[in-house]
Short mmCIF file of C-alpha atoms in Angstrom, two decimals:
data_model
loop_
_atom_site.label_atom_id
_atom_site.label_comp_id
_atom_site.label_asym_id
_atom_site.label_seq_id
_atom_site.Cartn_x
_atom_site.Cartn_y
_atom_site.Cartn_z
CA MET A 5 62.98 104.28 -82.06
CA SER A 6 65.77 102.13 -80.74
CA ASP A 7 64.44 101.11 -77.31
CA PHE A 8 62.89 102.35 -74.07
CA SER A 9 66.19 103.29 -72.44
CA HIS A 10 65.21 106.95 -71.96
CA LYS A 11 62.95 107.31 -68.92
CA PRO A 12 61.12 110.64 -69.29
CA VAL A 13 59.34 112.86 -66.80
CA LEU A 14 55.96 113.80 -68.29
CA THR A 15 54.05 116.65 -66.65
CA GLY A 16 50.38 117.48 -66.97
CA ASP A 17 48.02 119.80 -65.11
CA LYS A 18 47.13 117.18 -62.47
CA VAL A 19 49.84 114.52 -62.75
CA ILE A 20 53.51 113.86 -63.17
CA LEU A 21 54.72 110.60 -64.69
CA ARG A 22 58.26 109.90 -63.55
CA PRO A 23 60.76 107.06 -63.31
CA PHE A 24 60.57 105.03 -60.13
CA ARG A 25 62.84 106.07 -57.26
CA GLU A 26 64.38 104.39 -54.28
CA GLY A 27 61.70 104.18 -51.63
CA ASP A 28 58.80 103.86 -54.07
CA ALA A 29 58.54 100.13 -53.39
CA GLU A 30 56.99 100.76 -49.98
CA THR A 31 54.25 102.95 -51.46
CA MET A 32 53.66 100.52 -54.32
CA ALA A 33 53.41 97.65 -51.81
CA ALA A 34 50.47 99.41 -50.13
CA ILE A 35 48.85 100.14 -53.52
CA LEU A 36 49.31 96.55 -54.70
CA ASP A 37 47.73 95.31 -51.46
CA ASP A 38 44.54 97.31 -52.05
CA PRO A 39 41.56 94.94 -52.52
CA GLU A 40 40.24 96.93 -55.49
CA VAL A 41 43.65 96.86 -57.24
CA LEU A 42 43.91 93.13 -56.60
CA ARG A 43 40.43 92.49 -58.02
CA LEU A 44 40.72 94.71 -61.09
CA THR A 45 44.14 93.34 -62.05
CA GLY A 46 43.02 89.74 -61.62
CA SER A 47 45.51 89.26 -58.78
CA ALA A 48 43.07 88.52 -55.96
CA GLY A 49 43.84 85.21 -54.31
CA GLN A 50 47.46 85.18 -55.48
CA PRO A 51 50.31 85.33 -52.97
CA PRO A 52 51.27 88.95 -52.20
CA PHE A 53 54.58 90.35 -53.35
CA THR A 54 57.17 90.64 -50.61
CA LEU A 55 58.69 94.03 -49.93
CA ASP A 56 62.12 92.67 -50.91
CA ARG A 57 60.73 91.48 -54.25
CA LEU A 58 59.09 94.86 -54.88
CA ARG A 59 62.31 96.71 -54.01
CA GLU A 60 64.13 94.54 -56.55
CA TRP A 61 61.40 95.02 -59.17
CA TYR A 62 61.07 98.81 -58.89
CA GLY A 63 64.81 99.19 -58.41
CA THR A 64 65.48 97.66 -61.83
CA ARG A 65 62.82 99.49 -63.91
CA GLY A 66 65.21 102.27 -64.90
CA ALA A 67 67.67 99.84 -66.49
CA ARG A 68 65.12 98.09 -68.71
CA THR A 69 65.35 98.94 -72.40
CA ASP A 70 62.41 96.76 -73.46
CA ARG A 71 59.71 98.53 -71.43
CA LEU A 72 58.81 101.84 -69.80
CA ASP A 73 57.51 101.86 -66.21
CA LEU A 74 56.56 105.24 -64.78
CA GLY A 75 55.19 106.21 -61.40
CA LEU A 76 51.98 108.25 -61.36
CA VAL A 77 52.24 111.23 -59.01
CA ASP A 78 49.31 113.44 -58.00
CA ARG A 79 50.64 117.00 -58.41
CA ALA A 80 48.28 118.39 -55.76
CA SER A 81 49.55 116.13 -52.98
CA GLY A 82 52.93 115.06 -54.36
CA ALA A 83 51.97 111.45 -53.59
CA LEU A 84 52.79 108.44 -55.73
CA VAL A 85 49.36 106.93 -56.47
CA GLY A 86 50.02 104.32 -59.17
CA GLU A 87 51.93 103.32 -62.26
CA LEU A 88 51.66 103.30 -66.05
CA VAL A 89 53.59 100.83 -68.17
CA LEU A 90 54.42 100.30 -71.83
CA ASN A 91 55.51 96.65 -72.18
CA GLU A 92 55.32 93.62 -74.47
CA TRP A 93 57.31 95.59 -77.03
CA ASP A 94 57.11 94.27 -80.60
CA GLU A 95 59.85 96.36 -82.18
CA PRO A 96 59.44 95.33 -85.86
CA ASN A 97 55.74 96.21 -85.74
CA ARG A 98 56.16 99.34 -83.58
CA SER A 99 53.62 97.97 -81.14
CA CYS A 100 53.47 97.52 -77.39
CA GLY A 101 51.16 96.70 -74.54
CA PHE A 102 49.87 99.15 -71.99
CA ARG A 103 48.73 98.80 -68.42
CA VAL A 104 47.83 101.15 -65.61
CA LEU A 105 46.99 100.73 -61.97
CA ILE A 106 45.87 103.41 -59.57
CA GLY A 107 45.60 103.05 -55.83
CA PRO A 108 42.79 104.41 -53.66
CA GLU A 109 44.39 107.86 -53.19
CA GLY A 110 44.43 108.50 -56.93
CA ARG A 111 40.97 107.34 -57.96
CA ASP A 112 38.04 109.51 -59.07
CA TRP A 113 40.04 112.71 -59.63
CA GLY A 114 40.66 112.39 -63.38
CA LEU A 115 44.31 111.58 -62.78
CA GLY A 116 44.16 108.35 -64.79
CA THR A 117 42.65 109.98 -67.87
CA GLU A 118 45.28 112.72 -67.95
CA ALA A 119 48.10 110.27 -67.23
CA ILE A 120 47.02 107.94 -70.05
CA ARG A 121 46.85 110.86 -72.50
CA LEU A 122 50.36 111.96 -71.47
CA LEU A 123 51.82 108.49 -71.94
CA LEU A 124 50.05 107.92 -75.27
CA ALA A 125 51.31 111.28 -76.56
CA TYR A 126 54.82 110.18 -75.64
CA ALA A 127 54.32 106.73 -77.20
CA PHE A 128 53.03 108.01 -80.54
CA GLU A 129 54.68 111.43 -80.89
CA ARG A 130 58.11 110.78 -79.37
CA LEU A 131 58.68 107.04 -79.62
CA GLY A 132 57.02 106.61 -83.00
CA LEU A 133 54.87 103.66 -81.98
CA HIS A 134 52.09 102.61 -84.35
CA ARG A 135 49.87 100.56 -82.00
CA VAL A 136 49.28 100.39 -78.26
CA HIS A 137 47.06 97.59 -76.93
CA LEU A 138 45.63 96.48 -73.60
CA GLY A 139 43.37 93.99 -71.90
CA VAL A 140 40.76 94.96 -69.32
CA TYR A 141 38.47 92.66 -67.38
CA ALA A 142 34.77 93.07 -68.08
CA PHE A 143 34.02 93.79 -64.40
CA ASN A 144 35.92 97.09 -64.73
CA PRO A 145 33.52 99.30 -66.73
CA ARG A 146 35.08 102.47 -65.26
CA ALA A 147 38.39 101.62 -66.95
CA VAL A 148 36.66 100.71 -70.23
CA ARG A 149 34.99 104.15 -70.27
CA VAL A 150 38.32 105.91 -69.68
CA TYR A 151 40.04 103.88 -72.39
CA GLU A 152 37.25 104.68 -74.86
CA ARG A 153 37.37 108.38 -73.91
CA VAL A 154 41.08 108.56 -74.76
CA GLY A 155 40.59 106.68 -78.04
CA PHE A 156 41.09 102.96 -77.44
CA VAL A 157 38.83 100.81 -79.63
CA CYS A 158 37.48 97.39 -78.66
CA GLU A 159 39.04 94.72 -80.88
CA GLY A 160 37.53 91.64 -79.29
CA VAL A 161 36.82 89.64 -76.19
CA GLU A 162 38.77 86.81 -74.64
CA ARG A 163 35.88 84.84 -73.24
CA GLN A 164 36.09 83.55 -69.68
CA ALA A 165 39.74 84.55 -69.30
CA LEU A 166 39.73 84.93 -65.51
CA LEU A 167 38.18 82.82 -62.77
CA HIS A 168 37.29 85.28 -60.00
CA GLU A 169 35.50 84.11 -56.87
CA GLY A 170 33.90 81.21 -58.74
CA GLU A 171 32.75 83.30 -61.71
CA TRP A 172 34.30 83.42 -65.19
CA ILE A 173 35.17 86.95 -66.33
CA ASP A 174 35.83 88.04 -69.93
CA SER A 175 38.85 90.12 -70.90
CA ILE A 176 38.21 92.93 -73.38
CA ARG A 177 41.01 93.58 -75.87
CA MET A 178 41.42 97.22 -76.91
CA ALA A 179 43.95 99.17 -78.97
CA ILE A 180 44.67 102.62 -80.32
CA LEU A 181 46.61 103.32 -83.54
CA ALA A 182 48.88 106.22 -84.42
CA PRO A 183 46.55 107.62 -87.13
CA GLU A 184 43.67 107.60 -84.63
CA TRP A 185 45.81 109.39 -82.04
CA ALA A 186 46.89 111.95 -84.64
CA ARG A 187 43.23 112.67 -85.40
CA HIS A 188 41.97 113.22 -81.82
CA ARG A 189 45.01 113.27 -79.49
CA GLY A 190 43.18 111.44 -76.72
CA HIS A 191 39.89 113.31 -77.04
CA SER A 192 37.94 110.77 -79.08
CA GLY A 193 34.56 112.41 -78.67
CA ILE A 194 33.20 109.32 -76.94
CA HIS A 195 31.55 110.50 -73.74
CA THR A 196 30.31 107.43 -71.95
CA PRO A 197 28.65 107.92 -68.57
#
């Protein structure tokens, strides 16, 4: 693996992961303004991104060689409903971070689970990564269940990492390794309710 310069289109039964396009900033602005997205990403109470800033941000994702940002499209509606990102690339150790956010139109349809499996398959089978890690706030058990279902393993807790509405929230650190992915390919056998 040399870098993240190739921006693939990954297609599943329910989703398409694709590079960001001109005009996506407007849709992402609405998604990033969703109260649930703001809460679950720890962004509530922070100044909102301006549309100009989002146009600049999403307009430059295709040129980045140190990260992979892909839009999450619901195949049934054709709508952009979120994003998945591989970032914090540690090239010598073949490791990177992962994050996902899904707006209201994409929730509760299984789109996130399929999208995460698609991106992890690409990360391990095409890019040759060894480790993909993430952080998720403890008040997001739905995300923790999805991450466990696709094979992420809890590695620890960053205690009281976020102050949210006067309450301290832990951040759960999770990761998945290439040998684990090779064994179950995103179907870990963990079926949490």
